[in-house]
PDB file of C-alpha atoms in Angstrom:
ATOM      1  CA  UNK A  40     -37.765 -18.842 -58.473  1.00 74.00           C
ATOM      2  CA  UNK A  41     -35.311 -15.998 -57.832  1.00 79.00           C
ATOM      3  CA  UNK A  42     -37.921 -13.440 -58.741  1.00 74.00           C
ATOM      4  CA  UNK A  43     -40.331 -14.974 -56.314  1.00 76.00           C
ATOM      5  CA  UNK A  44     -37.790 -14.969 -53.521  1.00 81.00           C
ATOM      6  CA  UNK A  45     -36.988 -11.310 -54.282  1.00 77.00           C
ATOM      7  CA  UNK A  46     -40.616 -10.372 -54.184  1.00 76.00           C
ATOM      8  CA  UNK A  47     -41.175 -12.290 -50.915  1.00 79.00           C
ATOM      9  CA  UNK A  48     -38.258 -10.353 -49.472  1.00 81.00           C
ATOM     10  CA  UNK A  49     -39.887  -7.030 -50.350  1.00 74.00           C
ATOM     11  CA  UNK A  50     -41.826  -6.954 -47.090  1.00 74.00           C
ATOM     12  CA  UNK A  51     -45.507  -6.657 -46.409  1.00 81.00           C
ATOM     13  CA  UNK A  52     -48.397  -7.631 -48.520  1.00 83.00           C
ATOM     14  CA  UNK A  53     -49.389  -3.996 -48.861  1.00 84.00           C
ATOM     15  CA  UNK A  54     -45.988  -3.065 -50.306  1.00 84.00           C
ATOM     16  CA  UNK A  55     -46.145  -6.018 -52.771  1.00 85.00           C
ATOM     17  CA  UNK A  56     -49.645  -5.017 -53.791  1.00 87.00           C
ATOM     18  CA  UNK A  57     -48.573  -1.406 -54.365  1.00 86.00           C
ATOM     19  CA  UNK A  58     -45.680  -2.509 -56.528  1.00 86.00           C
ATOM     20  CA  UNK A  59     -48.015  -4.692 -58.547  1.00 87.00           C
ATOM     21  CA  UNK A  60     -50.538  -1.960 -58.947  1.00 91.00           C
ATOM     22  CA  UNK A  61     -47.911   0.509 -60.133  1.00 92.00           C
ATOM     23  CA  UNK A  62     -46.468  -1.905 -62.627  1.00 90.00           C
ATOM     24  CA  UNK A  63     -49.921  -2.829 -63.916  1.00 93.00           C
ATOM     25  CA  UNK A  64     -50.799   0.833 -64.619  1.00 95.00           C
ATOM     26  CA  UNK A  65     -47.428   1.340 -66.340  1.00 94.00           C
ATOM     27  CA  UNK A  66     -48.205  -1.590 -68.590  1.00 93.00           C
ATOM     28  CA  UNK A  67     -51.683  -0.302 -69.358  1.00 95.00           C
ATOM     29  CA  UNK A  68     -50.359   3.133 -70.142  1.00 96.00           C
ATOM     30  CA  UNK A  69     -47.691   1.689 -72.411  1.00 95.00           C
ATOM     31  CA  UNK A  70     -50.219  -0.421 -74.299  1.00 94.00           C
ATOM     32  CA  UNK A  71     -52.501   2.595 -75.013  1.00 95.00           C
ATOM     33  CA  UNK A  72     -49.539   4.801 -75.915  1.00 96.00           C
ATOM     34  CA  UNK A  73     -48.383   2.059 -78.329  1.00 94.00           C
ATOM     35  CA  UNK A  74     -51.807   2.076 -79.935  1.00 93.00           C
ATOM     36  CA  UNK A  75     -51.385   5.756 -80.842  1.00 94.00           C
ATOM     37  CA  UNK A  76     -47.740   5.353 -81.902  1.00 96.00           C
ATOM     38  CA  UNK A  77     -48.369   2.408 -84.226  1.00 92.00           C
ATOM     39  CA  UNK A  78     -51.423   3.924 -85.801  1.00 92.00           C
ATOM     40  CA  UNK A  79     -49.374   7.014 -86.665  1.00 93.00           C
ATOM     41  CA  UNK A  80     -46.144   5.338 -87.768  1.00 96.00           C
ATOM     42  CA  UNK A  81     -47.616   2.248 -89.489  1.00 93.00           C
ATOM     43  CA  UNK A  82     -50.920   3.329 -90.997  1.00 90.00           C
ATOM     44  CA  UNK A  83     -50.983   0.628 -93.680  1.00 92.00           C
ATOM     45  CA  UNK A  84     -50.718  -2.277 -91.275  1.00 91.00           C
ATOM     46  CA  UNK A  85     -53.798  -4.555 -91.145  1.00 90.00           C
ATOM     47  CA  UNK A  86     -55.831  -3.943 -88.012  1.00 86.00           C
ATOM     48  CA  UNK A  87     -57.011  -7.243 -86.621  1.00 85.00           C
ATOM     49  CA  UNK A  88     -58.991  -5.461 -83.918  1.00 81.00           C
ATOM     50  CA  UNK A  89     -60.792  -2.126 -83.669  1.00 83.00           C
ATOM     51  CA  UNK A  90     -60.162   0.206 -80.855  1.00 86.00           C
ATOM     52  CA  UNK A  91     -63.744   1.242 -79.868  1.00 88.00           C
ATOM     53  CA  UNK A  92     -64.088   4.998 -79.676  1.00 93.00           C
ATOM     54  CA  UNK A  93     -60.675   5.651 -81.216  1.00 92.00           C
ATOM     55  CA  UNK A  94     -59.087   8.102 -80.715  1.00 93.00           C
ATOM     56  CA  UNK A  95     -61.188   9.674 -77.961  1.00 96.00           C
ATOM     57  CA  UNK A  96     -61.758   6.725 -75.625  1.00 95.00           C
ATOM     58  CA  UNK A  97     -58.170   5.382 -75.722  1.00 95.00           C
ATOM     59  CA  UNK A  98     -56.924   8.892 -75.053  1.00 96.00           C
ATOM     60  CA  UNK A  99     -59.170   9.233 -72.024  1.00 97.00           C
ATOM     61  CA  UNK A 100     -57.937   5.946 -70.673  1.00 96.00           C
ATOM     62  CA  UNK A 101     -54.324   6.826 -71.367  1.00 97.00           C
ATOM     63  CA  UNK A 102     -54.763  10.205 -69.641  1.00 98.00           C
ATOM     64  CA  UNK A 103     -56.369   8.468 -66.631  1.00 97.00           C
ATOM     65  CA  UNK A 104     -53.477   5.970 -66.454  1.00 97.00           C
ATOM     66  CA  UNK A 105     -50.918   8.848 -66.507  1.00 97.00           C
ATOM     67  CA  UNK A 106     -52.803  10.693 -63.818  1.00 97.00           C
ATOM     68  CA  UNK A 107     -52.962   7.505 -61.717  1.00 96.00           C
ATOM     69  CA  UNK A 108     -49.172   7.016 -62.087  1.00 95.00           C
ATOM     70  CA  UNK A 109     -48.642  10.608 -61.014  1.00 95.00           C
ATOM     71  CA  UNK A 110     -50.878   9.938 -57.906  1.00 96.00           C
ATOM     72  CA  UNK A 111     -48.950   6.754 -57.142  1.00 94.00           C
ATOM     73  CA  UNK A 112     -45.636   8.719 -57.209  1.00 93.00           C
ATOM     74  CA  UNK A 113     -46.945  11.565 -55.044  1.00 95.00           C
ATOM     75  CA  UNK A 114     -48.708   9.374 -52.525  1.00 94.00           C
ATOM     76  CA  UNK A 115     -45.956   6.705 -52.137  1.00 90.00           C
ATOM     77  CA  UNK A 116     -42.673   7.711 -53.701  1.00 92.00           C
ATOM     78  CA  UNK A 117     -40.640   4.820 -52.192  1.00 89.00           C
ATOM     79  CA  UNK A 118     -42.848   2.124 -53.706  1.00 87.00           C
ATOM     80  CA  UNK A 119     -42.772   3.944 -57.042  1.00 90.00           C
ATOM     81  CA  UNK A 120     -38.987   3.996 -56.957  1.00 90.00           C
ATOM     82  CA  UNK A 121     -38.934   0.296 -56.096  1.00 86.00           C
ATOM     83  CA  UNK A 122     -41.269  -0.479 -59.070  1.00 88.00           C
ATOM     84  CA  UNK A 123     -39.225   1.638 -61.515  1.00 90.00           C
ATOM     85  CA  UNK A 124     -36.037  -0.072 -60.256  1.00 89.00           C
ATOM     86  CA  UNK A 125     -37.610  -3.466 -60.799  1.00 84.00           C
ATOM     87  CA  UNK A 126     -38.590  -2.404 -64.331  1.00 88.00           C
ATOM     88  CA  UNK A 127     -35.044  -1.135 -65.003  1.00 91.00           C
ATOM     89  CA  UNK A 128     -33.474  -4.381 -63.703  1.00 87.00           C
ATOM     90  CA  UNK A 129     -35.777  -6.553 -65.671  1.00 88.00           C
ATOM     91  CA  UNK A 130     -34.780  -5.057 -69.056  1.00 91.00           C
ATOM     92  CA  UNK A 131     -31.222  -6.514 -69.022  1.00 93.00           C
ATOM     93  CA  UNK A 132     -32.715  -9.802 -68.159  1.00 88.00           C
ATOM     94  CA  UNK A 133     -35.091  -9.557 -71.087  1.00 90.00           C
ATOM     95  CA  UNK A 134     -32.231  -8.692 -73.435  1.00 93.00           C
ATOM     96  CA  UNK A 135     -30.269 -11.707 -72.185  1.00 92.00           C
ATOM     97  CA  UNK A 136     -33.196 -14.014 -72.597  1.00 91.00           C
ATOM     98  CA  UNK A 137     -33.800 -12.586 -76.105  1.00 91.00           C
ATOM     99  CA  UNK A 138     -30.228 -13.254 -77.200  1.00 91.00           C
ATOM    100  CA  UNK A 139     -30.418 -16.803 -75.783  1.00 90.00           C
ATOM    101  CA  UNK A 140     -33.624 -17.629 -77.633  1.00 89.00           C
ATOM    102  CA  UNK A 141     -32.110 -16.475 -80.968  1.00 80.00           C
ATOM    103  CA  UNK A 142     -29.268 -18.972 -80.558  1.00 71.00           C
TER     104      UNK A 142
END
């Protein structure tokens, strides 16, 4: 509920949409980067799915996501800073929730 109130206090729909778009692209870029990292660091793990066109197609998508993030930052720096701040603030909440679940 607190997160919803904070998001509603952000302002206009356009600003909320820009924050969501930025965070969505960050998540996509992280997912594709993780694909490369895990394939390099854990080559013996079973692969329950195949990345079609690996490594070329995931690299193209990762490059596009990074370029889109750069365009977001250049075109609207304030929204990018808000999104990065939200990500930074969510990490301690994640760690707190993780420790509470372990107990």
